[in-house]
PDB file of C-alpha atoms and ligand atoms in Angstrom:
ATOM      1  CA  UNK Z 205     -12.301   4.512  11.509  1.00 83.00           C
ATOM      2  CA  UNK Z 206     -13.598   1.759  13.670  1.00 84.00           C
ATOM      3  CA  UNK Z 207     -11.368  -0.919  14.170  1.00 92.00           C
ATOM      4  CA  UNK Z 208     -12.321  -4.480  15.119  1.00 95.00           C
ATOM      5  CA  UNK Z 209     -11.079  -5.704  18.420  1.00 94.00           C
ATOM      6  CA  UNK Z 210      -9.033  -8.815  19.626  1.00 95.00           C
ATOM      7  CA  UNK Z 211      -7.593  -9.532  15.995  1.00 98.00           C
ATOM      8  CA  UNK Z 212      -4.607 -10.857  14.837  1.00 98.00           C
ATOM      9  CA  UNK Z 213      -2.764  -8.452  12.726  1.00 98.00           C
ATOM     10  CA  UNK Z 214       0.376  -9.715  10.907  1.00 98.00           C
ATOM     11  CA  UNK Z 215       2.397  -6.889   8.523  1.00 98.00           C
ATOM     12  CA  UNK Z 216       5.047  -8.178   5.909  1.00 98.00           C
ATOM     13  CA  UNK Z 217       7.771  -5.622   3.910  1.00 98.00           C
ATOM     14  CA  UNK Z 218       9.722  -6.765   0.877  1.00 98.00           C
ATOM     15  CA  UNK Z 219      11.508  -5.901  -1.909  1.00 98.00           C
ATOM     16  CA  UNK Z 220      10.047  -7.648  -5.120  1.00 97.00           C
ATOM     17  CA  UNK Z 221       9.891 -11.370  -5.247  1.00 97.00           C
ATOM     18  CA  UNK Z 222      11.824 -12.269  -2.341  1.00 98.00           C
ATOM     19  CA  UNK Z 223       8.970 -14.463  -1.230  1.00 97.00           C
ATOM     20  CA  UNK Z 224       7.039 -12.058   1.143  1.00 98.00           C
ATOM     21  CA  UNK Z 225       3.421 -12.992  -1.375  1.00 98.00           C
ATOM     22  CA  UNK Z 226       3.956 -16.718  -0.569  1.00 97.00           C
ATOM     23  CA  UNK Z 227       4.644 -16.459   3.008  1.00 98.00           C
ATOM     24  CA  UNK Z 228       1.839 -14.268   3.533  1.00 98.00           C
ATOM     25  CA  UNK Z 229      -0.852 -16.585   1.352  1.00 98.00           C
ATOM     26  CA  UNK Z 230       0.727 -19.535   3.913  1.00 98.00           C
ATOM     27  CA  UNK Z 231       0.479 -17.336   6.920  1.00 98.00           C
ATOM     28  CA  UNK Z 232      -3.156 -16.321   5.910  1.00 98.00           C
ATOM     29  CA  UNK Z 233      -4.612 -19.870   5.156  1.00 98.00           C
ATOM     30  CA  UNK Z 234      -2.831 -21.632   8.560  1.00 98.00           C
ATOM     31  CA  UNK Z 235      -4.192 -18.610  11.071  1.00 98.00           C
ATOM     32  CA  UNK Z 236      -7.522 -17.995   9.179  1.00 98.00           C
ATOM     33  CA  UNK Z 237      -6.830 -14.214   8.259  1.00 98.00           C
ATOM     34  CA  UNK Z 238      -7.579 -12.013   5.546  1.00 98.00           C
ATOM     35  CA  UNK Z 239      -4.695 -11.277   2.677  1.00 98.00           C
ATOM     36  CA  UNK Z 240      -4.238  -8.338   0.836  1.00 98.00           C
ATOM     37  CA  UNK Z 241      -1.354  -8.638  -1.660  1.00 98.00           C
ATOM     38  CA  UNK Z 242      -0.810  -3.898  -1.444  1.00 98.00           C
ATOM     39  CA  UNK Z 243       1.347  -4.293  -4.464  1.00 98.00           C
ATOM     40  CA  UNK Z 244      -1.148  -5.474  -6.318  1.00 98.00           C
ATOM     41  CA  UNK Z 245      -3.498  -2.547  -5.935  1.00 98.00           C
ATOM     42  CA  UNK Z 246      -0.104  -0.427  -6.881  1.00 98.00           C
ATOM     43  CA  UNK Z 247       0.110  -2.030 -10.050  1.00 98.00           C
ATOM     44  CA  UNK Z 248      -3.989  -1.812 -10.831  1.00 98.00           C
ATOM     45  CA  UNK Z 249      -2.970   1.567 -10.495  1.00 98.00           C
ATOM     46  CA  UNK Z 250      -0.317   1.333 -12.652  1.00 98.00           C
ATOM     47  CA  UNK Z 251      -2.093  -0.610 -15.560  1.00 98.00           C
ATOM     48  CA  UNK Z 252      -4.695   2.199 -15.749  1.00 97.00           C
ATOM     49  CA  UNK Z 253      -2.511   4.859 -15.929  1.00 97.00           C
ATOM     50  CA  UNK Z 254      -0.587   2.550 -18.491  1.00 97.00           C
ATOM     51  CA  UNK Z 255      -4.132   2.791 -20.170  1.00 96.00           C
ATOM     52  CA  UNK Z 256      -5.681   6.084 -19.653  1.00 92.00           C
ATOM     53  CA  UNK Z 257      -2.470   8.007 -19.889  1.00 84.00           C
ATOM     54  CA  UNK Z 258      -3.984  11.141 -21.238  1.00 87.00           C
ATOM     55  CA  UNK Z 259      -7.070  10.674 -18.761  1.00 92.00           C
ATOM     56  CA  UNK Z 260      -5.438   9.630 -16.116  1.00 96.00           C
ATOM     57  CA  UNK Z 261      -5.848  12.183 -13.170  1.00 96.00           C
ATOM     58  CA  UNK Z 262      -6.600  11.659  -9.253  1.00 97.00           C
ATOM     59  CA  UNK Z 263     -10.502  11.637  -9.537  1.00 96.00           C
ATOM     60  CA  UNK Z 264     -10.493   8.273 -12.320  1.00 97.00           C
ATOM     61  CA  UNK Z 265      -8.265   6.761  -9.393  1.00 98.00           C
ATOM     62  CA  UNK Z 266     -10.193   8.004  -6.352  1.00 97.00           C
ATOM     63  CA  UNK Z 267     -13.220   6.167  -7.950  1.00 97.00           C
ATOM     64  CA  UNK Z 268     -11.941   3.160  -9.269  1.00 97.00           C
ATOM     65  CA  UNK Z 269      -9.715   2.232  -5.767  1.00 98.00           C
ATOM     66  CA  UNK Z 270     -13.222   3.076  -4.101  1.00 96.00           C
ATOM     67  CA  UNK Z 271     -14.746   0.589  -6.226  1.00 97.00           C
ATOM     68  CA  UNK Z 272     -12.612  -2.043  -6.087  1.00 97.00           C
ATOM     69  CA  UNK Z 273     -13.355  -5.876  -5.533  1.00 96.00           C
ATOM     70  CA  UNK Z 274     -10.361  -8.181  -4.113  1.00 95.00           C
ATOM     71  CA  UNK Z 275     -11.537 -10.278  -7.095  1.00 95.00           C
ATOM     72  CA  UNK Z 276     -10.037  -7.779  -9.568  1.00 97.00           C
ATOM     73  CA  UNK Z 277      -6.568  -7.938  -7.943  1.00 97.00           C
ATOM     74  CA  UNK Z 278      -6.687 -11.678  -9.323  1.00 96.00           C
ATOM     75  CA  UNK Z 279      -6.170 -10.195 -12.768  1.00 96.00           C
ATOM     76  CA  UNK Z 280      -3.103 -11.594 -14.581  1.00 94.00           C
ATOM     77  CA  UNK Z 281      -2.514  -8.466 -16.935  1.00 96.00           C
ATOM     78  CA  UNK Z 282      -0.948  -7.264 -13.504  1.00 97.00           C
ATOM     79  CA  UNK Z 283       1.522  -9.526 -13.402  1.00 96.00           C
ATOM     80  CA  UNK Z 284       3.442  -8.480 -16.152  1.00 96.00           C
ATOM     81  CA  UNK Z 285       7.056  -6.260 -15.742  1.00 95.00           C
ATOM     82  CA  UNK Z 286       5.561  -2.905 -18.006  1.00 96.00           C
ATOM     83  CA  UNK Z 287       2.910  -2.609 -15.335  1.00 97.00           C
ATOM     84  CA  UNK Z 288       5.159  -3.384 -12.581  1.00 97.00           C
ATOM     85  CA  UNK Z 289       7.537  -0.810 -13.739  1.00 97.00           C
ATOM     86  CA  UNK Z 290       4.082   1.638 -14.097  1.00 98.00           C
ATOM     87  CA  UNK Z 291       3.643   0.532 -10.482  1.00 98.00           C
ATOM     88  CA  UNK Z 292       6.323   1.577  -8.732  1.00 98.00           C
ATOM     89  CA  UNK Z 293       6.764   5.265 -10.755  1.00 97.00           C
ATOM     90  CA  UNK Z 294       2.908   6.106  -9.619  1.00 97.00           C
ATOM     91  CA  UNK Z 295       3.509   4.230  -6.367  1.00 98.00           C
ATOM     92  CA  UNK Z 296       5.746   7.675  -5.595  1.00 98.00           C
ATOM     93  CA  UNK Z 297       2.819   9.903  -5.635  1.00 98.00           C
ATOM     94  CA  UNK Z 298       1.742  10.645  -2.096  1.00 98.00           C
ATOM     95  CA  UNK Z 299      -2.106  11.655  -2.854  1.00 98.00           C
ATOM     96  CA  UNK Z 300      -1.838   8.398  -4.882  1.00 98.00           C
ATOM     97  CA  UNK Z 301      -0.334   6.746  -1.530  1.00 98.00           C
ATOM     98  CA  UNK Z 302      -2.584   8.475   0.292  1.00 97.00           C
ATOM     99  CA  UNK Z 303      -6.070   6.889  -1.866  1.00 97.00           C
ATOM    100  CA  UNK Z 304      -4.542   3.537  -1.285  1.00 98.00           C
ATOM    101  CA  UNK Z 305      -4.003   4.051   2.268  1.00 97.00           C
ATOM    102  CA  UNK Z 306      -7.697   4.549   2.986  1.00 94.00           C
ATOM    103  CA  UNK Z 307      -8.548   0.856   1.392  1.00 96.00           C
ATOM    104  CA  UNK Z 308      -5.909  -1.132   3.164  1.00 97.00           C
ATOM    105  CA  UNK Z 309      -6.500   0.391   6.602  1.00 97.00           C
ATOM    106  CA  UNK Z 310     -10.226  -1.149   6.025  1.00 96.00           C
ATOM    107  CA  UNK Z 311      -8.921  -4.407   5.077  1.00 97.00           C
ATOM    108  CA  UNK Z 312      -6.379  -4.528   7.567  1.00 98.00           C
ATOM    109  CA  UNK Z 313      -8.462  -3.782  10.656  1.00 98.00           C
ATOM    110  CA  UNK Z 314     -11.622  -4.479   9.701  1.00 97.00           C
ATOM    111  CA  UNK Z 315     -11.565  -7.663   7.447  1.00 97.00           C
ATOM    112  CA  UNK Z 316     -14.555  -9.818   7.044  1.00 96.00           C
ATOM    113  CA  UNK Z 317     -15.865 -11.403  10.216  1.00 96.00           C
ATOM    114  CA  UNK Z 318     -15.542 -14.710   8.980  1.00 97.00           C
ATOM    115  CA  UNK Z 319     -11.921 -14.152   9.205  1.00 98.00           C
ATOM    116  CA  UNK Z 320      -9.564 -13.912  12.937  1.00 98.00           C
ATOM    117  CA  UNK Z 321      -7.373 -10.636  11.536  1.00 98.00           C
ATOM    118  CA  UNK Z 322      -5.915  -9.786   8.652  1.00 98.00           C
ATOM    119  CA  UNK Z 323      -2.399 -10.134   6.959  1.00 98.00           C
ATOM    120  CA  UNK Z 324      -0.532  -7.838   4.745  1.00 98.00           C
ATOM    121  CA  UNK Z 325       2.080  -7.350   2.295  1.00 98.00           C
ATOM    122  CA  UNK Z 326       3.989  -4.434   0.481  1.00 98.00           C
ATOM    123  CA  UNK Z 327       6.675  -1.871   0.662  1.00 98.00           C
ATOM    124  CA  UNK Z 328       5.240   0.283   3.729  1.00 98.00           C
ATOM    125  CA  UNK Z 329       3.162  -2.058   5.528  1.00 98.00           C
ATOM    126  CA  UNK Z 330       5.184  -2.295   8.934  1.00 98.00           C
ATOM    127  CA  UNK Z 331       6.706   1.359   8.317  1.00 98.00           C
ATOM    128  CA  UNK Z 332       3.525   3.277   7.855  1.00 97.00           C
ATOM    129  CA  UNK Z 333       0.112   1.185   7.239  1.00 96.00           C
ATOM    130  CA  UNK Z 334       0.128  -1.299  10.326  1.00 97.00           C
ATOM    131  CA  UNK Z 335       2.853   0.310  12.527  1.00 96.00           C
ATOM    132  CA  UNK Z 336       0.567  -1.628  15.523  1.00 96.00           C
ATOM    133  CA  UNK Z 337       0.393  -4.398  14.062  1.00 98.00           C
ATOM    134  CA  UNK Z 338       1.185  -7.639  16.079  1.00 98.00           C
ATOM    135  CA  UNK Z 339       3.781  -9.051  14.171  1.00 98.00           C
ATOM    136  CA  UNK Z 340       6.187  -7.111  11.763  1.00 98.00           C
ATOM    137  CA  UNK Z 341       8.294  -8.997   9.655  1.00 98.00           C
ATOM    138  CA  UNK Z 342      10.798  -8.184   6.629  1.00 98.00           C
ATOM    139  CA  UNK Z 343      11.386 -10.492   4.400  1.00 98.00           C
ATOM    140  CA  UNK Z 344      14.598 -10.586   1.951  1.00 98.00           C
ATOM    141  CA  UNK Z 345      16.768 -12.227  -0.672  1.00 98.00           C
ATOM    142  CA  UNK Z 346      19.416 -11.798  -2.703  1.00 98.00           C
ATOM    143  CA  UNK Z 347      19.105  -9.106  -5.926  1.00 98.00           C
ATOM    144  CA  UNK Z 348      20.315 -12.511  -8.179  1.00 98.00           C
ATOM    145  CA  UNK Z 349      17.881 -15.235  -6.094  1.00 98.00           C
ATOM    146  CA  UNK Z 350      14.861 -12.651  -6.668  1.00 98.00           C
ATOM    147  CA  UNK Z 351      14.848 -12.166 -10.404  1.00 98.00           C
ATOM    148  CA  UNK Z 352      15.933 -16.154 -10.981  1.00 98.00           C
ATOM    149  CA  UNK Z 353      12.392 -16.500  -9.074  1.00 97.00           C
ATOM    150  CA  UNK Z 354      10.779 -13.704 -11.113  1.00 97.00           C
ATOM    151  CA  UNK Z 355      12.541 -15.134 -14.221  1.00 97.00           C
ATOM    152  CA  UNK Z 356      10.771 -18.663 -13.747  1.00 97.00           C
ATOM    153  CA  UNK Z 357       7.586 -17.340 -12.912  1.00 95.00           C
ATOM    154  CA  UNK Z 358       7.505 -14.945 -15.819  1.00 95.00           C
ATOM    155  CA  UNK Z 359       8.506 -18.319 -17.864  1.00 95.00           C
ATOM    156  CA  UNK Z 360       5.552 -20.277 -16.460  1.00 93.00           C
ATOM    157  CA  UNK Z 361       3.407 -17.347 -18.025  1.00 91.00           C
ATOM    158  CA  UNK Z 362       4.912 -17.711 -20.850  1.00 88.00           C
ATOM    159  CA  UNK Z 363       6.096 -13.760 -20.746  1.00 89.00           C
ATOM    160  CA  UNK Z 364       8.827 -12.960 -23.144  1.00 90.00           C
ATOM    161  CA  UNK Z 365      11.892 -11.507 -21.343  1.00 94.00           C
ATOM    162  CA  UNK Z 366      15.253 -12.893 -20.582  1.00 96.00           C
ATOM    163  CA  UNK Z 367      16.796 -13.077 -16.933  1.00 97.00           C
ATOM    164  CA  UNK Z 368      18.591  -9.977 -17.414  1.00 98.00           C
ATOM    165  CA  UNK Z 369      15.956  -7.716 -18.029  1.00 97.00           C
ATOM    166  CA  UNK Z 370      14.214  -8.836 -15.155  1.00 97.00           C
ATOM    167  CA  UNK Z 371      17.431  -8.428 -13.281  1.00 98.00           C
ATOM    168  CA  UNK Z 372      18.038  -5.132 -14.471  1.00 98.00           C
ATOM    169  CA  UNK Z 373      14.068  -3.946 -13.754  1.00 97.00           C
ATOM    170  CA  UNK Z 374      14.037  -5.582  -9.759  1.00 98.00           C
ATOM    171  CA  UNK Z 375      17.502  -3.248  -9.614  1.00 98.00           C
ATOM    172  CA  UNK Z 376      15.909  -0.374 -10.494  1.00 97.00           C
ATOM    173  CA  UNK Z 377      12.162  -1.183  -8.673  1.00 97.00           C
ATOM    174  CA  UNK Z 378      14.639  -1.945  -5.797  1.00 98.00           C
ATOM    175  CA  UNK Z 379      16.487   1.759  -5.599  1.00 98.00           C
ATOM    176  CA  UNK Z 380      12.472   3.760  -6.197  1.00 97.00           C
ATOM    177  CA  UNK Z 381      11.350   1.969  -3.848  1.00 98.00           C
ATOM    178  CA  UNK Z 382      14.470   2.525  -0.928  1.00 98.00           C
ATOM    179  CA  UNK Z 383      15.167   5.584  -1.738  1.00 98.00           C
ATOM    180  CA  UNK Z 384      11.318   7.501  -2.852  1.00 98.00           C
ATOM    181  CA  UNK Z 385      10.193  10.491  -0.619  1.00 98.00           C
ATOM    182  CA  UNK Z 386       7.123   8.598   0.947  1.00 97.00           C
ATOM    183  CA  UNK Z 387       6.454   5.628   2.084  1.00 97.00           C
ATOM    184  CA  UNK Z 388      10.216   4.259   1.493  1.00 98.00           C
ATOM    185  CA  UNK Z 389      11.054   0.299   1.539  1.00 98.00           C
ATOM    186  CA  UNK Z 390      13.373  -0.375   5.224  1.00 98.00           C
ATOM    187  CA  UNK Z 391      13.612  -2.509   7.886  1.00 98.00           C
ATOM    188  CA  UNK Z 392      12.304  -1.221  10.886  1.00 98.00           C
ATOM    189  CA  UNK Z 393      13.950  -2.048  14.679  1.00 98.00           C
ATOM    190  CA  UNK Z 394      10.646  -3.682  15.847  1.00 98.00           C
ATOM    191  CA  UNK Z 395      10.341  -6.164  12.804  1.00 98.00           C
ATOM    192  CA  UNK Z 396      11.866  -9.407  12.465  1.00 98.00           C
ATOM    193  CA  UNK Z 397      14.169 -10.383   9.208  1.00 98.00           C
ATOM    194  CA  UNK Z 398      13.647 -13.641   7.272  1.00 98.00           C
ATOM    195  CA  UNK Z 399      16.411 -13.940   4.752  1.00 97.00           C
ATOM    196  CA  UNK Z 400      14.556 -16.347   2.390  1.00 97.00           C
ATOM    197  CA  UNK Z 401      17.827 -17.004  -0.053  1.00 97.00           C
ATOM    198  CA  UNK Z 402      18.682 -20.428   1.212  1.00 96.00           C
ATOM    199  CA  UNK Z 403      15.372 -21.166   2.608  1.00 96.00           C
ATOM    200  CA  UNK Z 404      12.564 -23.436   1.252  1.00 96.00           C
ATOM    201  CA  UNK Z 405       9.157 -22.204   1.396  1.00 97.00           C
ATOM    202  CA  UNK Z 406       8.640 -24.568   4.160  1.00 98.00           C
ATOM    203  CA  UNK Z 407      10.956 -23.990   6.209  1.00 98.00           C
ATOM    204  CA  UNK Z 408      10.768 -20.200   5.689  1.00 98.00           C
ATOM    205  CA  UNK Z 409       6.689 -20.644   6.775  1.00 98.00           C
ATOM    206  CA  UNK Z 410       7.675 -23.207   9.752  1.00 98.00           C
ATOM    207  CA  UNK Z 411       9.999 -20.177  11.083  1.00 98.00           C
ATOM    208  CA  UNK Z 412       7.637 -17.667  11.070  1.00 98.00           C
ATOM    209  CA  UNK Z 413       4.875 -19.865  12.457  1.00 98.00           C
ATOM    210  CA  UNK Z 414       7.068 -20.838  15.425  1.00 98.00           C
ATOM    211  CA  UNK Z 415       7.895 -16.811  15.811  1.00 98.00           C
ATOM    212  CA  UNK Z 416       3.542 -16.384  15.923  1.00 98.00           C
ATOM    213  CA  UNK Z 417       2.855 -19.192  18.265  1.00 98.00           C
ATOM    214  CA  UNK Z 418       5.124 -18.101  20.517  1.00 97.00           C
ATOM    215  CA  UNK Z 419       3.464 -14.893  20.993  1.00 96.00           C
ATOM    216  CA  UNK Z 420      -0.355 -16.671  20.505  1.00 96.00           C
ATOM    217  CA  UNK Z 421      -0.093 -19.246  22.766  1.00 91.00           C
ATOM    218  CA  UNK Z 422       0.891 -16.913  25.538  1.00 79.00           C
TER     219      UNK Z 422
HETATM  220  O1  C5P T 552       4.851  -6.135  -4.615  1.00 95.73           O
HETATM  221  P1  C5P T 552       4.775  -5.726  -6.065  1.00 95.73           P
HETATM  222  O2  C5P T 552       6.021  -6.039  -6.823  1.00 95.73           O
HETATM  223  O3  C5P T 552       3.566  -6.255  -6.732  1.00 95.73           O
HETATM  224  O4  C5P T 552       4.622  -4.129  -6.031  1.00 95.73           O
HETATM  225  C1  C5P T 552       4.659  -3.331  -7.195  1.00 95.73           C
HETATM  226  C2  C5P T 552       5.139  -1.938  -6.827  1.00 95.73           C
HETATM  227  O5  C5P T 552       4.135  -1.297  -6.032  1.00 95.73           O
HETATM  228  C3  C5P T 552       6.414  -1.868  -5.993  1.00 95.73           C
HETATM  229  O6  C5P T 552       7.593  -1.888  -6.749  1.00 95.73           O
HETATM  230  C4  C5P T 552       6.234  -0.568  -5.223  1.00 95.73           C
HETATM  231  O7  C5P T 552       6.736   0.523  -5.934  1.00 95.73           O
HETATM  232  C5  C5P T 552       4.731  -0.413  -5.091  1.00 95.73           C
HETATM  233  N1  C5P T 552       4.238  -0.707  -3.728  1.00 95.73           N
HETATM  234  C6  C5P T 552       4.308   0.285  -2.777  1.00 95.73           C
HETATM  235  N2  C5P T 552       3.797   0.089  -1.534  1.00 95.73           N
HETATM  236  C7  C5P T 552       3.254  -1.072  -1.192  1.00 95.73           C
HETATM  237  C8  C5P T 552       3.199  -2.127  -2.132  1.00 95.73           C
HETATM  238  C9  C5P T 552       3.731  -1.921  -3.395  1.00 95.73           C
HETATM  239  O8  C5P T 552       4.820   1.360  -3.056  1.00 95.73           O
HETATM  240  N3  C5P T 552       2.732  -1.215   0.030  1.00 95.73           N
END
């Protein structure tokens, strides 16, 4: 694959909602690069398997991850905890791994030109995807801080579940994704931890932009 030269390249690792999304969206607008949220193509995944169960095989999701627009990641049917839960059981697959890894390598090194590099965010972004990548980071928060975020948010969609369920369903998202065969959630040596628990979104963003400036301005 060709890859575009002299661009900034910025991979993020998370477990689920520990900010990683929002940090990413920040870093994206402020240096001008392209975001793709991975777990979001994870759970399109998920939702049609939670919708073609009996057709569901490796061609339907060869084609439709070939054919997919950014645009349909915007979908808020994938927001919801069955097809996060769908997400992370298909997300184990490594020829399903494998079809996803062939769309975010394009994204991440060759994003539109309009854009100075490209910035993403998922589970095995700094371990496997963009292992070059010019700045690793791995973001974190508490089990309990996580799914009181997830909790609101879910509120503000007005998504019936109570605070324990979602506690119960980052727990078990949280062990798949640590302890699955391929592509496994850890922090790597060469990446740097933000622990976002006690941290405001600002000052988690004004962190990591003094970490990239550093480096840039050199
Ligand atoms: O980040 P999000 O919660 O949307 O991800 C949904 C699921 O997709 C995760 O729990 C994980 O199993 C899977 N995923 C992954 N690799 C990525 C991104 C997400 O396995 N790079």
């Amino acid at each position: 694959m060709k890859k575009r030269k002299n661009i900034i390249t910025v991979a993020i690792d998370s477990p689920a909602a520990a900010g990683a999304g929002t940090q990413a969206k920040l870093i994206s607008k402020y240096y001008n690069l392209f975001y793709l949220d991975t777990g979001k193509i994870y759970r399109y995944i998920g939702k049609l398997k939670l919708d073609n169960n009996k057709n569901f095989t490796y061609n339907l999701v060869s084609k439709e991850v070939g054919n997919l627009k950014i645009k349909q990641l915007n979908n808020k049917a994938l927001l919801s905890n069955e097809v996060a839960i769908s997400a992370s059981k298909i997300a184990k697959n490594k020829k399903i791994r494998n079809i996803v890894h062939k769309y975010q390598q394009k994204c991440a090194y060759n994003p539109p030109k309009k854009y100075k590099g490209s910035v993403l965010d998922g589970r095995d972004i700094i371990t496997v995807q963009l292992k070059d990548a010019m700045f690793k980071f791995y973001i974190s928060a508490s089990l309990k801080v996580r799914a009181k975020r997830r909790y609101e948010e879910y509120k503000d969609l007005d998504r019936k579940i109570t605070y324990k369920e979602v506690l119960k369903s980052l727990r078990i998202r949280d062990k798949s994704d640590k302890e699955r065969k391929f592509g496994p959630l850890k922090k790597t040596k060469d990446s740097i931890l933000i622990n976002t628990s006690k941290l405001s979104k600002k000052a988690c963003f004004k962190k990591i932009k003094a970490i990239m400036d550093r480096k840039l301005k050199n």
